[in-house]
């Protein structure tokens, strides 16, 4: 080989090394460093932390997380209850798009062709995937540490790690001791992680749910941070009864308790030297376990906290005022992992500031506790539009709503005709209005339904068209239950199985 040819070959090899990122001194390919990813998914919580403007709660850990990253002021759930919301998290799609919007249902055995579950995609990207579960009994799991709950509406399978979840979708389950955070990110399953392999970890924390209210109140008192119930501001859609005030106070003390549990994971990351290269995403699946919140499409049921921290990638103390959704979490994780995002995913990459601003978000409400219902919502920065396909079905049609999401004192007042018109809406025997439209900037408590005002008819029609267009694009077909059942009004308590013809 001539000297000239050798020179050309040397240059060629040099440029190949530049293109492929190989290490010429060691003769090995240099791996592109990927961040660890930790999702802290909080069940049943409003954006009710100090960093979101609540001065009564004690949330130093979550507030610090927000100060070190990006806080989203317009983040929403894509569904009103646990399983369809968790389904949107792990697929990056609306639950209706994949045909799985009904709560804890198994009407589809697997995802439609072309759709993917996040855990598998992260494994494909080289990640060690791990779910967390606290030791101890079931109630202990719900109140401290993490529950291992995934709660997907497809291929649910036999309940494995959590009675509310069904089939496990993580390859690894880390059993943690909430009294010893040294068990969080080392020992146990972590021994199976390859050296330098990035992890994709998920912790579902249920401390703020209804079963955590009373223990949360007790915990707050033990730590001298309990809230004075006289300081609670009762929203206009609630009556000012002793029961209402007591429950709202306990719910906020439970929020402080949640912060304590979140702090354990953040401190454990720091102790293991993992915090600097870990993308942390904190969010809730929907609103609080309170009437007019959980299970409902009002903003109280959909607006959630969302905070993202990624050192050296996301500027600290950032405030994001764009529309964000739970469906965005999956593509955001994949983007951070430098993994391809399936075209079927409907969410956006939240850490890409060049991402086109979206004009609308959508949310679904379907059957819960097996009881049939269908409503949809369109959300913009300024307005929320809600369409109830079966207004004859009351908001409290299912047993869980009657039992857990109702104030007994307000039910009594409703029977005595002593509630205000706004307070009566939730407890009435049917939905007062089939169509609702609210100005989210001027009417935070959603008191004034603009759809009743003829002056807003053009705006109502616009949102109707937006909804119909989205439904056609995503295949969200609303079943004609009245025709199928041969009735003019759907009877209260009609089961989803009866409408769908499932035996």
PDB file of N, CA and C in Angstrom, residues 162-213:
ATOM      1  N   UNK A 162     -49.868  -5.956  43.886  1.00  0.00           N
ATOM      2  CA  UNK A 162     -50.817  -5.046  44.519  1.00  0.00           C
ATOM      3  C   UNK A 162     -52.205  -5.499  44.115  1.00  0.00           C
ATOM      4  N   UNK A 163     -53.110  -5.625  45.057  1.00  0.00           N
ATOM      5  CA  UNK A 163     -54.434  -6.167  44.776  1.00  0.00           C
ATOM      6  C   UNK A 163     -55.224  -5.301  43.807  1.00  0.00           C
ATOM      7  N   UNK A 164     -54.809  -4.048  43.615  1.00  0.00           N
ATOM      8  CA  UNK A 164     -55.520  -3.147  42.722  1.00  0.00           C
ATOM      9  C   UNK A 164     -54.897  -3.100  41.329  1.00  0.00           C
ATOM     10  N   UNK A 165     -53.859  -3.862  41.101  1.00  0.00           N
ATOM     11  CA  UNK A 165     -53.107  -3.690  39.867  1.00  0.00           C
ATOM     12  C   UNK A 165     -53.279  -4.793  38.840  1.00  0.00           C
ATOM     13  N   UNK A 166     -53.160  -6.028  39.231  1.00  0.00           N
ATOM     14  CA  UNK A 166     -53.130  -7.084  38.234  1.00  0.00           C
ATOM     15  C   UNK A 166     -51.715  -7.391  37.807  1.00  0.00           C
ATOM     16  N   UNK A 167     -51.551  -7.800  36.578  1.00  0.00           N
ATOM     17  CA  UNK A 167     -50.258  -8.268  36.074  1.00  0.00           C
ATOM     18  C   UNK A 167     -49.162  -7.222  36.239  1.00  0.00           C
ATOM     19  N   UNK A 168     -48.017  -7.656  36.710  1.00  0.00           N
ATOM     20  CA  UNK A 168     -46.872  -6.765  36.878  1.00  0.00           C
ATOM     21  C   UNK A 168     -46.204  -6.503  35.528  1.00  0.00           C
ATOM     22  N   UNK A 169     -45.801  -5.250  35.284  1.00  0.00           N
ATOM     23  CA  UNK A 169     -45.197  -4.881  34.005  1.00  0.00           C
ATOM     24  C   UNK A 169     -43.728  -4.499  34.149  1.00  0.00           C
ATOM     25  N   UNK A 170     -43.242  -4.493  35.379  1.00  0.00           N
ATOM     26  CA  UNK A 170     -41.817  -4.271  35.615  1.00  0.00           C
ATOM     27  C   UNK A 170     -41.133  -5.619  35.810  1.00  0.00           C
ATOM     28  N   UNK A 171     -39.904  -5.731  35.336  1.00  0.00           N
ATOM     29  CA  UNK A 171     -39.151  -6.977  35.511  1.00  0.00           C
ATOM     30  C   UNK A 171     -38.626  -7.140  36.927  1.00  0.00           C
ATOM     31  N   UNK A 172     -38.507  -6.015  37.648  1.00  0.00           N
ATOM     32  CA  UNK A 172     -37.894  -6.076  38.974  1.00  0.00           C
ATOM     33  C   UNK A 172     -38.774  -5.372  40.000  1.00  0.00           C
ATOM     34  N   UNK A 173     -38.858  -5.957  41.185  1.00  0.00           N
ATOM     35  CA  UNK A 173     -39.630  -5.396  42.290  1.00  0.00           C
ATOM     36  C   UNK A 173     -38.711  -5.235  43.493  1.00  0.00           C
ATOM     37  N   UNK A 174     -38.455  -3.997  43.862  1.00  0.00           N
ATOM     38  CA  UNK A 174     -37.592  -3.714  45.008  1.00  0.00           C
ATOM     39  C   UNK A 174     -38.439  -3.590  46.266  1.00  0.00           C
ATOM     40  N   UNK A 175     -38.227  -4.503  47.222  1.00  0.00           N
ATOM     41  CA  UNK A 175     -38.920  -4.436  48.499  1.00  0.00           C
ATOM     42  C   UNK A 175     -38.159  -3.476  49.406  1.00  0.00           C
ATOM     43  N   UNK A 176     -38.837  -2.426  49.841  1.00  0.00           N
ATOM     44  CA  UNK A 176     -38.156  -1.405  50.640  1.00  0.00           C
ATOM     45  C   UNK A 176     -38.709  -1.381  52.069  1.00  0.00           C
ATOM     46  N   UNK A 177     -37.878  -0.897  52.970  1.00  0.00           N
ATOM     47  CA  UNK A 177     -38.271  -0.678  54.357  1.00  0.00           C
ATOM     48  C   UNK A 177     -38.372   0.833  54.547  1.00  0.00           C
ATOM     49  N   UNK A 178     -39.596   1.378  54.665  1.00  0.00           N
ATOM     50  CA  UNK A 178     -39.749   2.832  54.770  1.00  0.00           C
ATOM     51  C   UNK A 178     -39.079   3.448  55.984  1.00  0.00           C
ATOM     52  N   UNK A 179     -38.670   2.619  56.950  1.00  0.00           N
ATOM     53  CA  UNK A 179     -37.952   3.147  58.114  1.00  0.00           C
ATOM     54  C   UNK A 179     -36.444   3.156  57.884  1.00  0.00           C
ATOM     55  N   UNK A 180     -36.021   2.668  56.715  1.00  0.00           N
ATOM     56  CA  UNK A 180     -34.589   2.598  56.406  1.00  0.00           C
ATOM     57  C   UNK A 180     -34.390   2.881  54.923  1.00  0.00           C
ATOM     58  N   UNK A 181     -34.117   4.126  54.563  1.00  0.00           N
ATOM     59  CA  UNK A 181     -34.027   4.491  53.142  1.00  0.00           C
ATOM     60  C   UNK A 181     -32.792   3.901  52.463  1.00  0.00           C
ATOM     61  N   UNK A 182     -31.909   3.286  53.223  1.00  0.00           N
ATOM     62  CA  UNK A 182     -30.774   2.591  52.615  1.00  0.00           C
ATOM     63  C   UNK A 182     -31.242   1.391  51.805  1.00  0.00           C
ATOM     64  N   UNK A 183     -32.497   0.968  51.996  1.00  0.00           N
ATOM     65  CA  UNK A 183     -33.036  -0.177  51.247  1.00  0.00           C
ATOM     66  C   UNK A 183     -33.660   0.238  49.922  1.00  0.00           C
ATOM     67  N   UNK A 184     -33.693   1.548  49.630  1.00  0.00           N
ATOM     68  CA  UNK A 184     -34.401   2.018  48.441  1.00  0.00           C
ATOM     69  C   UNK A 184     -33.641   1.767  47.140  1.00  0.00           C
ATOM     70  N   UNK A 185     -32.384   2.182  47.098  1.00  0.00           N
ATOM     71  CA  UNK A 185     -31.630   2.125  45.840  1.00  0.00           C
ATOM     72  C   UNK A 185     -30.377   1.253  45.917  1.00  0.00           C
ATOM     73  N   UNK A 186     -30.388   0.301  46.840  1.00  0.00           N
ATOM     74  CA  UNK A 186     -29.315  -0.688  46.866  1.00  0.00           C
ATOM     75  C   UNK A 186     -29.807  -1.918  47.609  1.00  0.00           C
ATOM     76  N   UNK A 187     -29.106  -3.025  47.398  1.00  0.00           N
ATOM     77  CA  UNK A 187     -29.547  -4.286  47.973  1.00  0.00           C
ATOM     78  C   UNK A 187     -30.731  -4.836  47.213  1.00  0.00           C
ATOM     79  N   UNK A 188     -31.159  -6.014  47.572  1.00  0.00           N
ATOM     80  CA  UNK A 188     -32.319  -6.599  46.920  1.00  0.00           C
ATOM     81  C   UNK A 188     -32.145  -6.730  45.420  1.00  0.00           C
ATOM     82  N   UNK A 189     -33.135  -6.255  44.666  1.00  0.00           N
ATOM     83  CA  UNK A 189     -33.121  -6.368  43.210  1.00  0.00           C
ATOM     84  C   UNK A 189     -32.035  -5.530  42.551  1.00  0.00           C
ATOM     85  N   UNK A 190     -31.559  -4.505  43.258  1.00  0.00           N
ATOM     86  CA  UNK A 190     -30.527  -3.648  42.659  1.00  0.00           C
ATOM     87  C   UNK A 190     -29.263  -4.429  42.367  1.00  0.00           C
ATOM     88  N   UNK A 191     -29.077  -5.547  43.047  1.00  0.00           N
ATOM     89  CA  UNK A 191     -27.906  -6.379  42.771  1.00  0.00           C
ATOM     90  C   UNK A 191     -27.928  -6.985  41.378  1.00  0.00           C
ATOM     91  N   UNK A 192     -29.097  -6.980  40.751  1.00  0.00           N
ATOM     92  CA  UNK A 192     -29.220  -7.532  39.396  1.00  0.00           C
ATOM     93  C   UNK A 192     -28.935  -6.501  38.314  1.00  0.00           C
ATOM     94  N   UNK A 193     -28.806  -5.238  38.704  1.00  0.00           N
ATOM     95  CA  UNK A 193     -28.530  -4.181  37.736  1.00  0.00           C
ATOM     96  C   UNK A 193     -27.066  -4.219  37.343  1.00  0.00           C
ATOM     97  N   UNK A 194     -26.798  -4.170  36.044  1.00  0.00           N
ATOM     98  CA  UNK A 194     -25.421  -4.181  35.566  1.00  0.00           C
ATOM     99  C   UNK A 194     -24.725  -2.872  35.938  1.00  0.00           C
ATOM    100  N   UNK A 195     -23.429  -2.947  36.082  1.00  0.00           N
ATOM    101  CA  UNK A 195     -22.650  -1.771  36.419  1.00  0.00           C
ATOM    102  C   UNK A 195     -22.819  -0.701  35.329  1.00  0.00           C
ATOM    103  N   UNK A 196     -23.066   0.528  35.770  1.00  0.00           N
ATOM    104  CA  UNK A 196     -23.258   1.679  34.873  1.00  0.00           C
ATOM    105  C   UNK A 196     -24.558   1.617  34.059  1.00  0.00           C
ATOM    106  N   UNK A 197     -25.389   0.601  34.304  1.00  0.00           N
ATOM    107  CA  UNK A 197     -26.669   0.539  33.590  1.00  0.00           C
ATOM    108  C   UNK A 197     -27.636   1.555  34.196  1.00  0.00           C
ATOM    109  N   UNK A 198     -28.251   2.404  33.372  1.00  0.00           N
ATOM    110  CA  UNK A 198     -29.213   3.366  33.912  1.00  0.00           C
ATOM    111  C   UNK A 198     -30.480   2.660  34.379  1.00  0.00           C
ATOM    112  N   UNK A 199     -31.179   3.260  35.320  1.00  0.00           N
ATOM    113  CA  UNK A 199     -32.406   2.634  35.796  1.00  0.00           C
ATOM    114  C   UNK A 199     -33.636   3.479  35.448  1.00  0.00           C
ATOM    115  N   UNK A 200     -34.750   2.787  35.283  1.00  0.00           N
ATOM    116  CA  UNK A 200     -36.062   3.402  35.123  1.00  0.00           C
ATOM    117  C   UNK A 200     -36.894   2.903  36.299  1.00  0.00           C
ATOM    118  N   UNK A 201     -37.114   3.776  37.277  1.00  0.00           N
ATOM    119  CA  UNK A 201     -37.756   3.376  38.524  1.00  0.00           C
ATOM    120  C   UNK A 201     -39.092   4.091  38.694  1.00  0.00           C
ATOM    121  N   UNK A 202     -40.012   3.397  39.350  1.00  0.00           N
ATOM    122  CA  UNK A 202     -41.371   3.913  39.517  1.00  0.00           C
ATOM    123  C   UNK A 202     -41.849   3.649  40.940  1.00  0.00           C
ATOM    124  N   UNK A 203     -42.300   4.704  41.596  1.00  0.00           N
ATOM    125  CA  UNK A 203     -42.835   4.572  42.950  1.00  0.00           C
ATOM    126  C   UNK A 203     -44.235   5.158  42.992  1.00  0.00           C
ATOM    127  N   UNK A 204     -45.218   4.309  43.264  1.00  0.00           N
ATOM    128  CA  UNK A 204     -46.595   4.775  43.417  1.00  0.00           C
ATOM    129  C   UNK A 204     -46.862   4.981  44.912  1.00  0.00           C
ATOM    130  N   UNK A 205     -47.185   6.205  45.283  1.00  0.00           N
ATOM    131  CA  UNK A 205     -47.344   6.573  46.685  1.00  0.00           C
ATOM    132  C   UNK A 205     -48.804   6.911  46.957  1.00  0.00           C
ATOM    133  N   UNK A 206     -49.424   6.181  47.885  1.00  0.00           N
ATOM    134  CA  UNK A 206     -50.849   6.345  48.159  1.00  0.00           C
ATOM    135  C   UNK A 206     -51.135   7.030  49.494  1.00  0.00           C
ATOM    136  N   UNK A 207     -50.153   7.642  50.078  1.00  0.00           N
ATOM    137  CA  UNK A 207     -50.295   8.234  51.408  1.00  0.00           C
ATOM    138  C   UNK A 207     -51.378   9.307  51.464  1.00  0.00           C
ATOM    139  N   UNK A 208     -51.653   9.964  50.343  1.00  0.00           N
ATOM    140  CA  UNK A 208     -52.613  11.065  50.338  1.00  0.00           C
ATOM    141  C   UNK A 208     -54.037  10.669  50.022  1.00  0.00           C
ATOM    142  N   UNK A 209     -54.295   9.371  49.824  1.00  0.00           N
ATOM    143  CA  UNK A 209     -55.650   8.920  49.516  1.00  0.00           C
ATOM    144  C   UNK A 209     -56.552   8.991  50.753  1.00  0.00           C
ATOM    145  N   UNK A 210     -57.832   8.715  50.556  1.00  0.00           N
ATOM    146  CA  UNK A 210     -58.808   8.838  51.643  1.00  0.00           C
ATOM    147  C   UNK A 210     -58.408   8.003  52.869  1.00  0.00           C
ATOM    148  N   UNK A 211     -57.872   6.795  52.637  1.00  0.00           N
ATOM    149  CA  UNK A 211     -57.479   5.982  53.781  1.00  0.00           C
ATOM    150  C   UNK A 211     -56.256   6.539  54.503  1.00  0.00           C
ATOM    151  N   UNK A 212     -55.654   7.607  53.939  1.00  0.00           N
ATOM    152  CA  UNK A 212     -54.524   8.247  54.597  1.00  0.00           C
ATOM    153  C   UNK A 212     -54.887   9.521  55.334  1.00  0.00           C
ATOM    154  N   UNK A 213     -56.167   9.928  55.264  1.00  0.00           N
ATOM    155  CA  UNK A 213     -56.558  11.184  55.893  1.00  0.00           C
ATOM    156  C   UNK A 213     -56.399  11.147  57.419  1.00  0.00           C
TER     157      UNK A 213
END
